[in-house]
XYZ file of C-alpha atoms in Angstrom:
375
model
C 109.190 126.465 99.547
C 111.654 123.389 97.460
C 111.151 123.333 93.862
C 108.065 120.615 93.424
C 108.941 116.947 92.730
C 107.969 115.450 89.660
C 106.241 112.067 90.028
C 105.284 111.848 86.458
C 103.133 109.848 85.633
C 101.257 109.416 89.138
C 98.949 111.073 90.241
C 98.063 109.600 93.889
C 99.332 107.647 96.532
C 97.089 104.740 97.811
C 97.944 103.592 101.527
C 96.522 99.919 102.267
C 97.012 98.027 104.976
C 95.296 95.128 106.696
C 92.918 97.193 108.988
C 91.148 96.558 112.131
C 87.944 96.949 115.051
C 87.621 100.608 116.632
C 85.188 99.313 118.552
C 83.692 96.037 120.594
C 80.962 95.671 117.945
C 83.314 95.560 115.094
C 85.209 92.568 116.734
C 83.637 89.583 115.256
C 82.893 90.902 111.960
C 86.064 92.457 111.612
C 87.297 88.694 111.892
C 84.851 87.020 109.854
C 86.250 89.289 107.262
C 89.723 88.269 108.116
C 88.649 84.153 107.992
C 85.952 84.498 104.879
C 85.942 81.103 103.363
C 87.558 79.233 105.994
C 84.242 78.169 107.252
C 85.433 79.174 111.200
C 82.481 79.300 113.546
C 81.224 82.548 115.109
C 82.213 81.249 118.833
C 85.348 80.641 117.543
C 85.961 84.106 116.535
C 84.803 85.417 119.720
C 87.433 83.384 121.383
C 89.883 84.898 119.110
C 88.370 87.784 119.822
C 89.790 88.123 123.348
C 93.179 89.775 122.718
C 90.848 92.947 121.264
C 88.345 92.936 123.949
C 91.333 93.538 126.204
C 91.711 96.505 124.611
C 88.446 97.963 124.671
C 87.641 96.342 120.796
C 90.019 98.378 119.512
C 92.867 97.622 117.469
C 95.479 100.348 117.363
C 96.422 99.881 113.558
C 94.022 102.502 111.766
C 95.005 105.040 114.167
C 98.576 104.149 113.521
C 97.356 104.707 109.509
C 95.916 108.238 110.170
C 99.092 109.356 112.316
C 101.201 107.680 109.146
C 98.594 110.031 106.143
C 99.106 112.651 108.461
C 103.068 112.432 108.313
C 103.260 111.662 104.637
C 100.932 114.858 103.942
C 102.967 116.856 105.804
C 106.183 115.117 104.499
C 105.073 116.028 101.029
C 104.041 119.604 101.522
C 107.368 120.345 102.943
C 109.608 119.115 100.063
C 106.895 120.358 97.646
C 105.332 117.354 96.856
C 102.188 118.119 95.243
C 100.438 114.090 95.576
C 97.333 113.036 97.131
C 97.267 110.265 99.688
C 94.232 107.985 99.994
C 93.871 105.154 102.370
C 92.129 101.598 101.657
C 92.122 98.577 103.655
C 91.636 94.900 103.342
C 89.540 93.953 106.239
C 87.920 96.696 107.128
C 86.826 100.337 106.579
C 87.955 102.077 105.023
C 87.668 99.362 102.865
C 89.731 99.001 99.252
C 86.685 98.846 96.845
C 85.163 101.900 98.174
C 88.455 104.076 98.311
C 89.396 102.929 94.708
C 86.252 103.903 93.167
C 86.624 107.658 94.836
C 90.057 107.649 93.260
C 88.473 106.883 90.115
C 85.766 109.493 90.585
C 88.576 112.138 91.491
C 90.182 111.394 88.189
C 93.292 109.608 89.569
C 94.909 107.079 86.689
C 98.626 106.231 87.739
C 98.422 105.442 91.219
C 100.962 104.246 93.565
C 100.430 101.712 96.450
C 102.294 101.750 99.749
C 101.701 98.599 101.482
C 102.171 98.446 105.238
C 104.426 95.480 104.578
C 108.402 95.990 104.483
C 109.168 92.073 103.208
C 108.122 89.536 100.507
C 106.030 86.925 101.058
C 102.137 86.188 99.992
C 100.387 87.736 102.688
C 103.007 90.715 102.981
C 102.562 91.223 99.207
C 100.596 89.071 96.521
C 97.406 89.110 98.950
C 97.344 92.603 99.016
C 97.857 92.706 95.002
C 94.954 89.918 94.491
C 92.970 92.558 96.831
C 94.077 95.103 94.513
C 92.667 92.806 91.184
C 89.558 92.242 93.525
C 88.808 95.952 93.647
C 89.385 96.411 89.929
C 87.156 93.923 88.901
C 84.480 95.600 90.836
C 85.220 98.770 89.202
C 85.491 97.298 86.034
C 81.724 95.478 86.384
C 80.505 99.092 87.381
C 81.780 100.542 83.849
C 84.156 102.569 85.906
C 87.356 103.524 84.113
C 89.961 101.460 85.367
C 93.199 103.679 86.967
C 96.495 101.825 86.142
C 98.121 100.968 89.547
C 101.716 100.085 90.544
C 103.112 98.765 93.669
C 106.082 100.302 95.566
C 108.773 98.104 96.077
C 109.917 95.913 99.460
C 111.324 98.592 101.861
C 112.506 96.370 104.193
C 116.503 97.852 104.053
C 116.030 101.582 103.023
C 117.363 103.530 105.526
C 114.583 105.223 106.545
C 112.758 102.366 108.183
C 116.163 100.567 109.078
C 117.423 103.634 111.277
C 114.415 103.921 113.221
C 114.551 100.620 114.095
C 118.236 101.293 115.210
C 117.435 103.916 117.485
C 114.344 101.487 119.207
C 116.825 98.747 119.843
C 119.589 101.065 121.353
C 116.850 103.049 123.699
C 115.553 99.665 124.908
C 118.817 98.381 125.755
C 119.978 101.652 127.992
C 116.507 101.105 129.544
C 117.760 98.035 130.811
C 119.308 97.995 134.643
C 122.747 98.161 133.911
C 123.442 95.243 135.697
C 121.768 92.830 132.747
C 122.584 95.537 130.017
C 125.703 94.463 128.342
C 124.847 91.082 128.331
C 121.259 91.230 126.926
C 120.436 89.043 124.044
C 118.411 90.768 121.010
C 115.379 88.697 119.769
C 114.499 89.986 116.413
C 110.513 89.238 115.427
C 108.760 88.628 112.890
C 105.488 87.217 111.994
C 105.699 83.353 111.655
C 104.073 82.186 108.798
C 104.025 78.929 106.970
C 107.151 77.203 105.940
C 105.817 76.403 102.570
C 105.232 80.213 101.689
C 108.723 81.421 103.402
C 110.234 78.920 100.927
C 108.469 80.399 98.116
C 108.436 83.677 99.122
C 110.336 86.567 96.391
C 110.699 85.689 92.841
C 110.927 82.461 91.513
C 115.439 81.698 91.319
C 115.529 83.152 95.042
C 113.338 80.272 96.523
C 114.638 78.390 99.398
C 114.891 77.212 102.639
C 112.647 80.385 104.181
C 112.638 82.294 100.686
C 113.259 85.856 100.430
C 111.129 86.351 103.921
C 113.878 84.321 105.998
C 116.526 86.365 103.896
C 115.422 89.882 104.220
C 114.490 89.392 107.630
C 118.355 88.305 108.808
C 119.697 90.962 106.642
C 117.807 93.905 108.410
C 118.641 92.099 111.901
C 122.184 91.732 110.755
C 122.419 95.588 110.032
C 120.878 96.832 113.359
C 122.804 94.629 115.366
C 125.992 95.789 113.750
C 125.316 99.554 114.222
C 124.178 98.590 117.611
C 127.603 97.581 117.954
C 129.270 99.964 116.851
C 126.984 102.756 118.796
C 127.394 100.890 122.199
C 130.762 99.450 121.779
C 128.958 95.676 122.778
C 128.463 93.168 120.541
C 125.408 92.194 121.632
C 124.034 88.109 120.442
C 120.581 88.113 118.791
C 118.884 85.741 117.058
C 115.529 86.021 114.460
C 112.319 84.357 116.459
C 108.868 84.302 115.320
C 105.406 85.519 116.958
C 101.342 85.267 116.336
C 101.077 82.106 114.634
C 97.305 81.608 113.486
C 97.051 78.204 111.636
C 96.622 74.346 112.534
C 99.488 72.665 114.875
C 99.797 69.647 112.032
C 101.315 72.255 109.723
C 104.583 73.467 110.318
C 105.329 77.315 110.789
C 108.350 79.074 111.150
C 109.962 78.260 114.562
C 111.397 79.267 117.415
C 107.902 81.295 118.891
C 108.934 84.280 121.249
C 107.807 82.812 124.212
C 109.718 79.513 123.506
C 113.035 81.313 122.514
C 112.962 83.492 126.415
C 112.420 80.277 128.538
C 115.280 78.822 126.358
C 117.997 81.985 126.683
C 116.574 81.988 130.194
C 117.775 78.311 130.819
C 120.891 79.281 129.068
C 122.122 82.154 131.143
C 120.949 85.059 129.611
C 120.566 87.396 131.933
C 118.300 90.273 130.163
C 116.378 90.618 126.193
C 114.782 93.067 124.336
C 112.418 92.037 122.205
C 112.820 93.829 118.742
C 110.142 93.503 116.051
C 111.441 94.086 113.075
C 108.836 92.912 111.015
C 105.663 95.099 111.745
C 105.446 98.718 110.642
C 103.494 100.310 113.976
C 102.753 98.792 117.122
C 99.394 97.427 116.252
C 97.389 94.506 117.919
C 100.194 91.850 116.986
C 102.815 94.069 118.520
C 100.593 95.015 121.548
C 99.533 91.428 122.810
C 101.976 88.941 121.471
C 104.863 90.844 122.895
C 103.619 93.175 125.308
C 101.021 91.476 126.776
C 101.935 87.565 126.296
C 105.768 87.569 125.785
C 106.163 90.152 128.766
C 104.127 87.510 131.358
C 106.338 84.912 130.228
C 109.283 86.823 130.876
C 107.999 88.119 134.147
C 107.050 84.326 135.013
C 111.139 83.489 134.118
C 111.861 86.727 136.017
C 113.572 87.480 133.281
C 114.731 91.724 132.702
C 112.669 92.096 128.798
C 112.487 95.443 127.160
C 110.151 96.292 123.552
C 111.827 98.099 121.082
C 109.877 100.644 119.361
C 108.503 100.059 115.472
C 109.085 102.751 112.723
C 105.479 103.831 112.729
C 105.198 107.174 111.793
C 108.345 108.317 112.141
C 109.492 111.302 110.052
C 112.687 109.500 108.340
C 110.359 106.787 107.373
C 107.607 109.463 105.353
C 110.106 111.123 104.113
C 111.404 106.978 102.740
C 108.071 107.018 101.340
C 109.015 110.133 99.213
C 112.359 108.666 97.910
C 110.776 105.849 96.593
C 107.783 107.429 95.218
C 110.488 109.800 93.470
C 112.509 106.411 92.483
C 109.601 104.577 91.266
C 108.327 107.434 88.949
C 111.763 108.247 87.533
C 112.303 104.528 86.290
C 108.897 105.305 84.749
C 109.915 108.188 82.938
C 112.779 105.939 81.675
C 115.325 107.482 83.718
C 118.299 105.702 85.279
C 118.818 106.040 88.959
C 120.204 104.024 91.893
C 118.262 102.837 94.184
C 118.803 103.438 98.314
C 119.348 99.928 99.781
C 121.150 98.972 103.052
C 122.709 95.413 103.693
C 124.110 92.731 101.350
C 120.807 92.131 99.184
C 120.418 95.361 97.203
C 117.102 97.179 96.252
C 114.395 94.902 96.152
C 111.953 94.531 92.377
C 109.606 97.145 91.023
C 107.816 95.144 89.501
C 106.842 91.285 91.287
C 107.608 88.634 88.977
C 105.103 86.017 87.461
C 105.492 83.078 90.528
C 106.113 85.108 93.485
C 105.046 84.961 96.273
C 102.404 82.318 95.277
C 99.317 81.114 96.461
C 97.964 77.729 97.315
C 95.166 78.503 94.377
C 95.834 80.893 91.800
C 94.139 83.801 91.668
C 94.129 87.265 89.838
C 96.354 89.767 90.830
C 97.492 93.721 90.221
C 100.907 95.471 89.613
C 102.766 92.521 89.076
C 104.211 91.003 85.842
C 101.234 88.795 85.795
C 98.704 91.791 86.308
C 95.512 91.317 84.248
C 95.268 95.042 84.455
C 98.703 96.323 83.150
């Protein structure tokens, strides 16, 4: 058995994620908790509704969570790692509140919080930390005493989820008929969001055309493409396209969508793609029907050769990323100086989120930031 870590001062890791329906019943209400406030009609949501009744009302994302715990926790006991790993989610159970409140009853007071989000941006990051200030508040009108809670930082180029994400693209590529194969085109994805919160995504100097969520997103594609390169020997063209926009058609989102880009590289010659989504963490219901359900039919309609590349899920080089930076993040605690394990050209991402990132259309409260009411 290693020699145990020491994450001084934490004392538990909290998992949260967006969660989702395990079952038809759960659909709708699972959604009006996604759309509280936006005043969306219950027909609506049923409409919506339709890419989980496809798949029996279940959405494959809190499995993916449990097979994720269950790697950490094994992860952790194998490199001594004496920390407790509790799961919360925003939209469903197990919900946030209720997780953070056992926490508190098990005596936890320095926790950490994973977020199944690799990149900056408001509903990647500062949603979940408003969430976080949510929960507290709760806790604090209870009389419960409040832990002290710190996010992990933006994983998006630590090796451990980057590699993974190599090994997807290369698979789906030699899965190709190797007629199409050297010429196939790589279509990096991402969730479109926006253009007003990628330009102010990231801390305040970074802001830009697309923010730090355009950035990080080219810099991760940039790095698997060039070790796809250099494992193949072809230097394969790829491009960063967008998937599952949600919001109005009079307000502009990050462009080109999935479907869009394959019906142009189809009318440009391309003879094959694989579709590589680089910015989800498991193959949940985003993953499942935007690109293998909706993109696949269009490329099947082009008859146009598409392959998925896998997403890092639960991967064991991405728990034991998970470790590092929980080992990282409670070293610079302790006051210790260490450097940090970054891929690509932008370095390690913040500890701790600056006051203006990320922002939100009305301010509101949040946790583990530099604007935390509850430092």
């Amino acid at each position: 058995m290693p020699d145990a870590l020491d994450v001084t001062p934490y004392d538990a890791l909290l998992l949260l994620s967006f969660g989702g329906p395990e079952g038809p019943d759960d659909v709708v209400p699972f959604l009006e908790n996604v759309t509280r406030g936006r005043g969306i009609p219950k027909e609506r949501l049923k409409e919506v509704g339709q890419h989980y009744f496809l798949f029996g009302g279940v959405s494959p994302i809190n499995e993916q969570n449990r097979a994720l715990l269950d790697a950490l926790r094994k992860d952790f006991a194998g490199h001594g790692l004496d920390l407790p790993v509790y799961w919360g989610n925003r939209n469903w159970a197990p919900y946030l509140t209720d997780t953070l409140r056992d926490m508190v009853r098990d005596g936890r007071r320095r926790v950490l919080v994973l977020a199944t989000s690799a990149y900056a941006s408001y509903s990647g990051c500062r949603q979940y930390r408003e969430n976080l200030a949510d929960a507290l508040a709760t806790l604090e009108g209870e009389g419960l005493e409040l832990p002290r809670i710190d996010k992990l930082r933006h994983y998006f180029n630590h090796p451990g989820f980057v590699e993974p994400m190599i090994d997807g693209v290369v698979e789906a590529l030699a899965d190709l008929p190797e007629d199409v194969r050297s010429g196939a085109h790589i279509a990096f994805t991402t969730h479109s969001i926006p253009t007003s919160a990628a330009d102010t995504s990231g801390p305040v100097p970074d802001h830009g055309d697309g923010g730090a969520y355009v950035r990080q997103h080219l810099d991760v594609a940039r790095l698997i493409a060039d070790a796809v390169r250099e494992r193949t020997g072809v230097d394969h063209p790829w491009q960063l396209v967008y998937q599952s926009r949600s919001g109005a058609p009079h307000i502009p989102w990050l462009e080109p969508d999935i479907c869009d880009h394959l019906e142009e590289r189809h009318a440009a010659g391309v003879p094959a793609v694989v579709m590589a989504p680089i910015g989800f963490v498991s193959d949940h219901m985003e993953v499942l029907y935007d690109l293998d359900t909706e993109a696949t039919a269009k490329a099947a309609e082009l008859g146009l050769p598409v392959r998925r590349s896998a997403t890092v899920g639960a991967d064991p080089r991405f728990a034991a990323a998970i470790r590092e930076l929980i080992a990282e993040r409670a070293a610079v605690e302790r006051g210790q100086r260490i450097t940090p394990c970054a891929l690509g050209s932008l370095g390690a991402s913040h500890d701790v989120c600056p006051v203006g990132c990320c922002p939100a259309r009305t301010a509101r409260p949040a946790a583990a930031g530099a604007d935390s009411p509850y430092a």
